[in-house]
Amino acid sequence: MFSTRRVRIFDTTLRDGEQAPGIDLTIDQKVRIARQLQRLGVDTIEAGFPASSEGEFIATKKIIEEVGDSVEVTGLARANKNDIDKGIEAGLSSIHVFIATSDVHLKYKLKMTREQVIDRIYESVRYAKSHGLIVEYSPEDATRTEEEFLLQAVKTAVEAGADRINIPDTVGVMHPFKFQEVIRKVVSVASGRIISVHCHNDFGLATANSIAGVVGGARQVHVTVNGIGERAGNASLEEVVMALKKLLDYEVGVKPWLLYDTSKLVSELTGVPVPFFKAVVGDNAFGHEAGIHVHGVIENPLTYEPMSPEEVGNFRRLALGKHSGIHGLRKILEDQGIYLDDEKLKVVLSEVKKMADTGHRVSAEDAKRIASRFLSS
Ligand code: KIV
Ligand code: ZN
């Protein structure tokens, strides 16, 4: 039985993440990432969109063979029999069915009426259920859908037997205060089904909106590793997981100490670098240069770190520059086996700062080279 504090993590790196321009993974690369996601402990892996290409079909099949015994593997399908059949043929026992519900999508993309969309939701969810699949239904562009119609779409999917309902903020137009309310309303008509959220980052709010959705009653979040995805990306797995665990005390199955390695693997295989300042997994997420901060961290990391780098598999990096102080310099030198008294350290520090003032990025080796002058004297 699911605890009321347990939040499922639905990873869509291999589907929505891979939809980003320039990211085209080979089948083997997708399988490698799926294995890592399984080790990481996500609850569902969205392996791809089996009806979209032969490669996606084979990759989905292989991912099910590799990890399907220990983690739920799902695939995306438009709300039609052909897509659902392709998923079944690939071996899926769980399917993510979507059809848009906003007027702008109905008019310009689907060219369908609301009645036709409601019929499609019912028929497709029922069809997938009749094949014994776990079914998650997404009303695409939910957050730009007229509220009454959105709730009708949700109720229809529930009546047709959907196991979970996912609410996508497809173009990232929500803010946390509003999204929390939307989710509360959806929960109130969903007859106890798990409500999920899927947030895009167009205004930089994907993580905040995902958390707000959980506070509003959602018990599943769609995420991608490093937040990769369409346009500004999706909610980032590492940020959502750590915020849920550390700030709100929700239970999440992900093993946080594998986050950094997972991020590095996805970055390496997709060719998309992890931003230096990226929360949790960025190279500066636990970086300190300012003398006051470094001193604090050396005394007790809690002074300037809200979580420990070890907790997420990342590293603390003490840097040298014009804001450095003597404590940081001493630590960096002692880590390289160099022990100087305070007087000598002060001289080395002033040279480090002079170097930094010229725009040079001072490395630990630079400091060692400057300090080595004092070693024999
Ligand atoms: O952003 C979106 O609406 C999607 C759906 C297919 C769930 O990715
Ligand atoms: Zn999306």
Short mmCIF file of C-alpha atoms and ligand atoms in Angstrom, two decimals:
data_model
loop_
_atom_site.label_atom_id
_atom_site.label_comp_id
_atom_site.label_asym_id
_atom_site.label_seq_id
_atom_site.Cartn_x
_atom_site.Cartn_y
_atom_site.Cartn_z
CA MET A 1 0.00 0.00 0.00
CA PHE A 2 1.31 3.44 -0.97
CA SER A 3 2.03 5.79 1.96
CA THR A 4 0.29 9.16 1.57
CA ARG A 5 3.74 10.83 1.65
CA ARG A 6 5.17 8.63 -1.12
CA VAL A 7 5.65 10.37 -4.47
CA ARG A 8 6.29 8.31 -7.62
CA ILE A 9 9.04 9.45 -9.94
CA PHE A 10 8.17 8.96 -13.61
CA ASP A 11 11.26 9.52 -15.72
CA THR A 12 10.75 10.72 -19.28
CA THR A 13 14.40 11.40 -20.21
CA LEU A 14 14.18 8.79 -22.95
CA ARG A 15 10.95 10.19 -24.40
CA ASP A 16 10.35 13.92 -23.70
CA GLY A 17 14.05 14.48 -22.99
CA GLU A 18 15.03 12.90 -26.27
CA GLN A 19 12.43 15.01 -28.11
CA ALA A 20 14.74 18.04 -27.68
CA PRO A 21 16.43 19.16 -30.90
CA GLY A 22 19.87 17.69 -31.39
CA ILE A 23 19.36 14.76 -29.03
CA ASP A 24 19.20 11.49 -30.90
CA LEU A 25 20.27 8.51 -28.87
CA THR A 26 21.14 5.15 -30.37
CA ILE A 27 19.32 2.07 -29.14
CA ASP A 28 22.35 1.01 -27.09
CA GLN A 29 22.65 4.44 -25.51
CA LYS A 30 18.97 4.37 -24.56
CA VAL A 31 19.41 0.96 -22.97
CA ARG A 32 22.45 2.21 -20.99
CA ILE A 33 20.46 5.14 -19.65
CA ALA A 34 17.49 2.88 -18.82
CA ARG A 35 19.79 0.59 -16.80
CA GLN A 36 21.10 3.57 -14.86
CA LEU A 37 17.54 4.84 -14.22
CA GLN A 38 16.59 1.43 -12.91
CA ARG A 39 19.61 1.46 -10.55
CA LEU A 40 18.70 4.99 -9.51
CA GLY A 41 15.29 3.74 -8.38
CA VAL A 42 12.75 5.67 -10.48
CA ASP A 43 9.25 4.18 -10.41
CA THR A 44 8.52 4.39 -14.14
CA ILE A 45 10.76 4.73 -17.17
CA GLU A 46 9.09 6.18 -20.25
CA ALA A 47 11.23 4.36 -22.81
CA GLY A 48 10.06 6.21 -25.90
CA PHE A 49 7.28 6.58 -28.43
CA PRO A 50 7.13 3.13 -30.10
CA ALA A 51 4.84 4.19 -32.98
CA SER A 52 7.11 7.08 -33.99
CA SER A 53 10.00 5.13 -35.59
CA GLU A 54 11.47 1.67 -36.01
CA GLY A 55 14.38 2.65 -33.75
CA GLU A 56 12.01 3.81 -30.99
CA PHE A 57 10.07 0.56 -31.31
CA ILE A 58 13.20 -1.60 -31.00
CA ALA A 59 14.63 0.54 -28.19
CA THR A 60 11.40 0.21 -26.20
CA LYS A 61 11.45 -3.55 -26.73
CA LYS A 62 15.09 -3.85 -25.61
CA ILE A 63 14.55 -1.66 -22.56
CA ILE A 64 11.65 -3.89 -21.49
CA GLU A 65 13.88 -6.97 -21.94
CA GLU A 66 16.73 -5.37 -19.95
CA VAL A 67 14.93 -3.76 -17.01
CA GLY A 68 11.22 -4.52 -17.36
CA ASP A 69 11.31 -7.11 -14.56
CA SER A 70 12.34 -4.62 -11.91
CA VAL A 71 10.81 -1.28 -12.96
CA GLU A 72 7.64 -0.21 -14.77
CA VAL A 73 8.47 0.59 -18.39
CA THR A 74 5.95 2.64 -20.30
CA GLY A 75 5.72 4.20 -23.76
CA LEU A 76 3.89 7.14 -25.27
CA ALA A 77 0.88 6.61 -27.54
CA ARG A 78 -1.53 8.98 -29.21
CA ALA A 79 -5.12 8.20 -28.33
CA ASN A 80 -5.62 5.73 -31.17
CA LYS A 81 -5.62 1.96 -31.61
CA ASN A 82 -2.63 1.91 -33.95
CA ASP A 83 -0.29 3.59 -31.44
CA ILE A 84 -1.56 1.45 -28.57
CA ASP A 85 -1.16 -1.72 -30.65
CA LYS A 86 2.44 -0.73 -31.47
CA GLY A 87 3.11 -0.37 -27.74
CA ILE A 88 1.61 -3.78 -27.05
CA GLU A 89 3.66 -5.29 -29.89
CA ALA A 90 6.80 -3.80 -28.33
CA GLY A 91 5.93 -5.65 -25.13
CA LEU A 92 4.63 -2.80 -22.97
CA SER A 93 2.44 -3.63 -20.01
CA SER A 94 1.98 0.07 -19.22
CA ILE A 95 1.05 2.81 -21.65
CA HIS A 96 0.92 6.63 -21.57
CA VAL A 97 -1.97 7.75 -23.77
CA PHE A 98 -2.40 11.42 -24.62
CA ILE A 99 -4.68 13.71 -26.55
CA ALA A 100 -4.80 17.49 -26.25
CA THR A 101 -7.76 19.25 -24.65
CA SER A 102 -7.07 22.98 -25.13
CA ASP A 103 -9.09 24.88 -27.73
CA VAL A 104 -5.96 26.04 -29.53
CA HIS A 105 -4.81 22.44 -30.01
CA LEU A 106 -8.30 21.24 -30.98
CA LYS A 107 -8.72 23.97 -33.57
CA TYR A 108 -5.28 24.16 -35.17
CA LYS A 109 -3.70 20.76 -34.59
CA LEU A 110 -6.33 18.08 -34.08
CA LYS A 111 -9.20 19.77 -36.01
CA MET A 112 -11.60 18.01 -33.69
CA THR A 113 -14.57 19.08 -31.59
CA ARG A 114 -14.63 18.70 -27.82
CA GLU A 115 -17.19 15.88 -28.15
CA GLN A 116 -14.87 14.00 -30.50
CA VAL A 117 -11.97 14.42 -28.07
CA ILE A 118 -14.06 13.09 -25.19
CA ASP A 119 -15.03 10.06 -27.29
CA ARG A 120 -11.40 9.45 -28.18
CA ILE A 121 -10.30 9.61 -24.56
CA TYR A 122 -12.94 7.09 -23.57
CA GLU A 123 -12.33 4.70 -26.46
CA SER A 124 -8.54 4.74 -26.30
CA VAL A 125 -8.30 4.31 -22.53
CA ARG A 126 -10.88 1.52 -22.64
CA TYR A 127 -9.09 -0.17 -25.52
CA ALA A 128 -5.76 -0.12 -23.67
CA LYS A 129 -7.42 -1.36 -20.48
CA SER A 130 -9.10 -4.19 -22.40
CA HIS A 131 -5.57 -5.42 -23.19
CA GLY A 132 -4.70 -5.47 -19.50
CA LEU A 133 -2.33 -2.47 -19.62
CA ILE A 134 -1.63 -0.01 -16.83
CA VAL A 135 -2.95 3.20 -18.38
CA GLU A 136 -1.87 6.75 -17.68
CA TYR A 137 -3.85 9.42 -19.54
CA SER A 138 -2.55 12.95 -20.27
CA PRO A 139 -4.77 15.81 -21.47
CA GLU A 140 -2.01 17.56 -23.40
CA ASP A 141 -1.93 21.35 -22.85
CA ALA A 142 -4.09 20.81 -19.75
CA THR A 143 -3.10 24.13 -18.23
CA ARG A 144 -4.48 26.13 -21.19
CA THR A 145 -7.66 24.07 -21.26
CA GLU A 146 -10.93 25.61 -20.09
CA GLU A 147 -11.33 24.28 -16.54
CA GLU A 148 -14.72 22.63 -16.90
CA PHE A 149 -13.61 20.78 -20.02
CA LEU A 150 -10.37 19.67 -18.38
CA LEU A 151 -12.32 18.18 -15.49
CA GLN A 152 -14.69 16.47 -17.95
CA ALA A 153 -11.69 14.95 -19.76
CA VAL A 154 -10.25 13.71 -16.47
CA LYS A 155 -13.58 12.19 -15.38
CA THR A 156 -13.97 10.50 -18.76
CA ALA A 157 -10.53 8.88 -18.49
CA VAL A 158 -11.30 7.73 -14.96
CA GLU A 159 -14.65 6.24 -16.07
CA ALA A 160 -12.89 4.44 -18.90
CA GLY A 161 -10.56 2.84 -16.35
CA ALA A 162 -7.37 4.97 -16.41
CA ASP A 163 -5.06 4.11 -13.53
CA ARG A 164 -3.31 7.48 -13.39
CA ILE A 165 -4.04 10.93 -14.75
CA ASN A 166 -1.13 13.15 -15.70
CA ILE A 167 -1.60 16.92 -15.94
CA PRO A 168 0.89 18.43 -18.40
CA ASP A 169 1.83 22.08 -18.27
CA THR A 170 2.83 21.64 -21.90
CA VAL A 171 4.12 25.15 -22.58
CA GLY A 172 5.13 25.96 -19.01
CA VAL A 173 2.58 28.71 -18.33
CA MET A 174 1.75 27.81 -14.74
CA HIS A 175 3.04 29.43 -11.58
CA PRO A 176 3.08 27.46 -8.33
CA PHE A 177 0.13 29.24 -6.68
CA LYS A 178 -2.16 28.60 -9.62
CA PHE A 179 -0.96 25.09 -10.38
CA GLN A 180 -1.52 23.93 -6.82
CA GLU A 181 -5.19 24.98 -7.18
CA VAL A 182 -5.57 23.28 -10.57
CA ILE A 183 -4.24 20.04 -9.12
CA ARG A 184 -6.52 20.26 -6.07
CA LYS A 185 -9.53 20.47 -8.43
CA VAL A 186 -8.31 17.57 -10.57
CA VAL A 187 -7.75 15.43 -7.45
CA SER A 188 -11.31 16.18 -6.33
CA VAL A 189 -12.83 14.58 -9.47
CA ALA A 190 -10.35 11.72 -9.98
CA SER A 191 -11.93 9.14 -7.65
CA GLY A 192 -8.69 8.36 -5.85
CA ARG A 193 -6.58 7.77 -8.97
CA ILE A 194 -2.95 8.88 -8.72
CA ILE A 195 -2.58 12.37 -10.15
CA SER A 196 0.68 13.16 -11.84
CA VAL A 197 2.25 16.44 -12.98
CA HIS A 198 4.39 17.12 -16.04
CA CYS A 199 5.92 20.59 -16.03
CA HIS A 200 7.88 22.39 -18.73
CA ASN A 201 10.40 25.05 -17.85
CA ASP A 202 9.56 27.95 -20.21
CA PHE A 203 9.51 30.45 -17.33
CA GLY A 204 12.07 28.60 -15.21
CA LEU A 205 9.31 27.31 -12.91
CA ALA A 206 9.17 23.62 -13.76
CA THR A 207 10.61 22.42 -10.46
CA ALA A 208 8.59 24.89 -8.38
CA ASN A 209 5.39 23.98 -10.24
CA SER A 210 6.04 20.25 -9.80
CA ILE A 211 6.45 20.72 -6.06
CA ALA A 212 3.31 22.88 -5.92
CA GLY A 213 1.45 20.11 -7.76
CA VAL A 214 2.52 17.62 -5.09
CA VAL A 215 1.41 19.98 -2.33
CA GLY A 216 -1.91 20.21 -4.21
CA GLY A 217 -2.28 16.42 -4.02
CA ALA A 218 -0.32 14.96 -6.95
CA ARG A 219 1.55 11.77 -6.07
CA GLN A 220 3.65 11.39 -9.19
CA VAL A 221 6.01 13.78 -10.98
CA HIS A 222 7.31 13.51 -14.54
CA VAL A 223 10.97 14.50 -14.74
CA THR A 224 14.03 14.26 -16.95
CA VAL A 225 17.67 13.91 -15.94
CA ASN A 226 19.35 17.35 -16.08
CA GLY A 227 15.94 18.82 -17.06
CA ILE A 228 16.49 18.12 -20.76
CA GLY A 229 13.45 18.36 -23.03
CA GLU A 230 11.48 20.48 -25.45
CA ARG A 231 12.42 24.22 -25.54
CA ALA A 232 13.55 25.19 -22.00
CA GLY A 233 13.23 21.58 -20.91
CA ASN A 234 11.27 19.59 -18.34
CA ALA A 235 11.34 19.54 -14.56
CA SER A 236 14.74 18.25 -13.55
CA LEU A 237 14.82 14.89 -11.77
CA GLU A 238 17.61 15.85 -9.40
CA GLU A 239 16.00 19.12 -8.31
CA VAL A 240 12.52 17.66 -7.84
CA VAL A 241 13.79 14.64 -5.91
CA MET A 242 15.98 16.64 -3.54
CA ALA A 243 13.37 19.34 -2.95
CA LEU A 244 10.69 16.74 -2.21
CA LYS A 245 12.97 14.86 0.19
CA LYS A 246 14.87 17.64 1.90
CA LEU A 247 12.44 20.55 1.92
CA LEU A 248 9.07 18.84 2.24
CA ASP A 249 9.90 15.46 3.69
CA TYR A 250 8.10 13.40 1.06
CA GLU A 251 9.17 9.80 0.45
CA VAL A 252 10.84 9.15 -2.90
CA GLY A 253 12.29 5.83 -4.08
CA VAL A 254 15.27 7.41 -5.87
CA LYS A 255 18.74 6.80 -4.38
CA PRO A 256 20.11 10.35 -4.19
CA TRP A 257 23.77 9.28 -4.05
CA LEU A 258 23.46 8.09 -7.67
CA LEU A 259 22.18 11.45 -8.97
CA TYR A 260 25.55 12.91 -9.96
CA ASP A 261 26.70 9.83 -11.89
CA THR A 262 23.32 9.62 -13.63
CA SER A 263 23.56 13.27 -14.63
CA LYS A 264 27.09 12.76 -15.99
CA LEU A 265 26.05 9.69 -18.00
CA VAL A 266 23.08 11.47 -19.60
CA SER A 267 25.21 14.50 -20.36
CA GLU A 268 27.91 12.35 -21.96
CA LEU A 269 25.49 10.33 -24.11
CA THR A 270 23.27 13.23 -25.18
CA GLY A 271 26.18 15.64 -25.69
CA VAL A 272 24.34 18.28 -23.64
CA PRO A 273 26.63 19.79 -20.98
CA VAL A 274 25.40 20.18 -17.41
CA PRO A 275 25.37 23.91 -16.58
CA PHE A 276 28.12 24.91 -14.11
CA PHE A 277 25.54 26.47 -11.78
CA LYS A 278 22.98 23.65 -12.05
CA ALA A 279 21.45 22.83 -8.67
CA VAL A 280 22.46 19.50 -7.10
CA VAL A 281 24.57 18.11 -9.98
CA GLY A 282 26.38 21.17 -11.39
CA ASP A 283 30.14 21.45 -10.87
CA ASN A 284 29.60 24.59 -8.78
CA ALA A 285 26.66 23.23 -6.76
CA PHE A 286 29.09 22.69 -3.87
CA GLY A 287 31.76 25.19 -4.93
CA HIS A 288 33.12 27.80 -2.53
CA GLU A 289 35.61 30.60 -3.10
CA ALA A 290 34.81 33.54 -0.82
CA GLY A 291 37.06 33.44 2.27
CA ILE A 292 34.15 33.75 4.70
CA HIS A 293 32.26 30.88 3.06
CA VAL A 294 35.28 28.61 2.80
CA HIS A 295 36.18 29.23 6.45
CA GLY A 296 32.59 28.39 7.44
CA VAL A 297 32.50 25.23 5.35
CA ILE A 298 35.84 24.01 6.70
CA GLU A 299 34.55 24.49 10.27
CA ASN A 300 31.16 22.94 9.48
CA PRO A 301 29.72 22.44 5.95
CA LEU A 302 26.22 23.18 7.26
CA THR A 303 27.17 26.87 7.34
CA TYR A 304 26.93 27.21 3.57
CA GLU A 305 25.57 23.93 2.22
CA PRO A 306 21.87 22.97 2.37
CA MET A 307 22.69 19.31 1.63
CA SER A 308 25.98 17.48 1.51
CA PRO A 309 27.72 16.75 -1.80
CA GLU A 310 28.20 13.09 -0.76
CA GLU A 311 24.44 12.76 -0.34
CA VAL A 312 23.95 13.31 -4.08
CA GLY A 313 27.26 11.82 -5.26
CA ASN A 314 28.71 15.26 -6.11
CA PHE A 315 31.92 16.83 -4.78
CA ARG A 316 32.83 19.88 -2.73
CA ARG A 317 35.17 22.14 -4.69
CA LEU A 318 37.14 24.83 -2.89
CA ALA A 319 38.34 27.42 -5.39
CA LEU A 320 40.99 30.12 -5.22
CA GLY A 321 40.48 33.68 -6.42
CA LYS A 322 40.37 37.29 -5.34
CA HIS A 323 37.82 36.50 -2.62
CA SER A 324 39.90 33.74 -1.05
CA GLY A 325 40.99 33.72 2.57
CA ILE A 326 43.78 32.05 4.47
CA HIS A 327 41.69 29.08 5.70
CA GLY A 328 40.75 27.99 2.21
CA LEU A 329 44.31 28.39 0.95
CA ARG A 330 45.68 26.37 3.87
CA LYS A 331 43.19 23.56 3.20
CA ILE A 332 43.96 23.48 -0.54
CA LEU A 333 47.70 23.35 0.13
CA GLU A 334 47.45 20.81 2.95
CA ASP A 335 45.37 18.58 0.66
CA GLN A 336 48.45 18.59 -1.60
CA GLY A 337 50.80 17.83 1.30
CA ILE A 338 52.09 21.39 1.79
CA TYR A 339 52.17 22.83 5.30
CA LEU A 340 53.06 26.53 5.78
CA ASP A 341 52.87 28.84 8.77
CA ASP A 342 50.48 31.82 8.73
CA GLU A 343 53.14 34.35 7.68
CA LYS A 344 54.07 32.36 4.60
CA LEU A 345 50.45 31.61 3.82
CA LYS A 346 49.73 35.35 3.78
CA VAL A 347 52.45 35.94 1.20
CA VAL A 348 51.16 33.09 -0.97
CA LEU A 349 47.62 34.44 -0.63
CA SER A 350 48.62 37.89 -1.80
CA GLU A 351 50.25 36.35 -4.90
CA VAL A 352 47.15 34.25 -5.54
CA LYS A 353 45.01 37.39 -5.41
CA LYS A 354 47.37 39.30 -7.73
CA MET A 355 47.10 36.46 -10.21
CA ALA A 356 43.30 36.42 -9.94
CA ASP A 357 43.17 40.22 -10.42
CA THR A 358 44.70 39.72 -13.86
CA GLY A 359 41.76 37.47 -14.78
CA HIS A 360 43.67 34.22 -14.33
CA ARG A 361 41.67 31.32 -12.91
CA VAL A 362 43.94 30.18 -10.08
CA SER A 363 44.16 26.42 -9.74
CA ALA A 364 45.31 24.32 -6.81
CA GLU A 365 48.48 23.59 -8.84
CA ASP A 366 49.16 27.35 -9.21
CA ALA A 367 48.93 27.73 -5.43
CA LYS A 368 51.25 24.75 -4.95
CA ARG A 369 53.78 26.22 -7.36
CA ILE A 370 53.78 29.59 -5.56
CA ALA A 371 53.96 27.90 -2.14
CA SER A 372 56.78 25.55 -3.14
CA ARG A 373 59.17 28.54 -3.07
CA PHE A 374 58.84 28.51 0.70
CA LEU A 375 59.33 24.85 1.22
CA SER A 376 63.13 24.75 1.59
CA SER A 377 63.44 28.14 3.37
O1 KIV B 1 4.35 18.25 -22.56
C1 KIV B 1 3.42 17.46 -22.83
O2 KIV B 1 2.24 17.82 -22.89
C2 KIV B 1 3.78 16.08 -23.12
C3 KIV B 1 2.64 15.13 -23.24
C4 KIV B 1 2.81 14.16 -24.32
C5 KIV B 1 2.41 14.49 -21.90
O3 KIV B 1 4.93 15.73 -23.16
ZN ZN B 2 6.23 17.32 -22.25
#
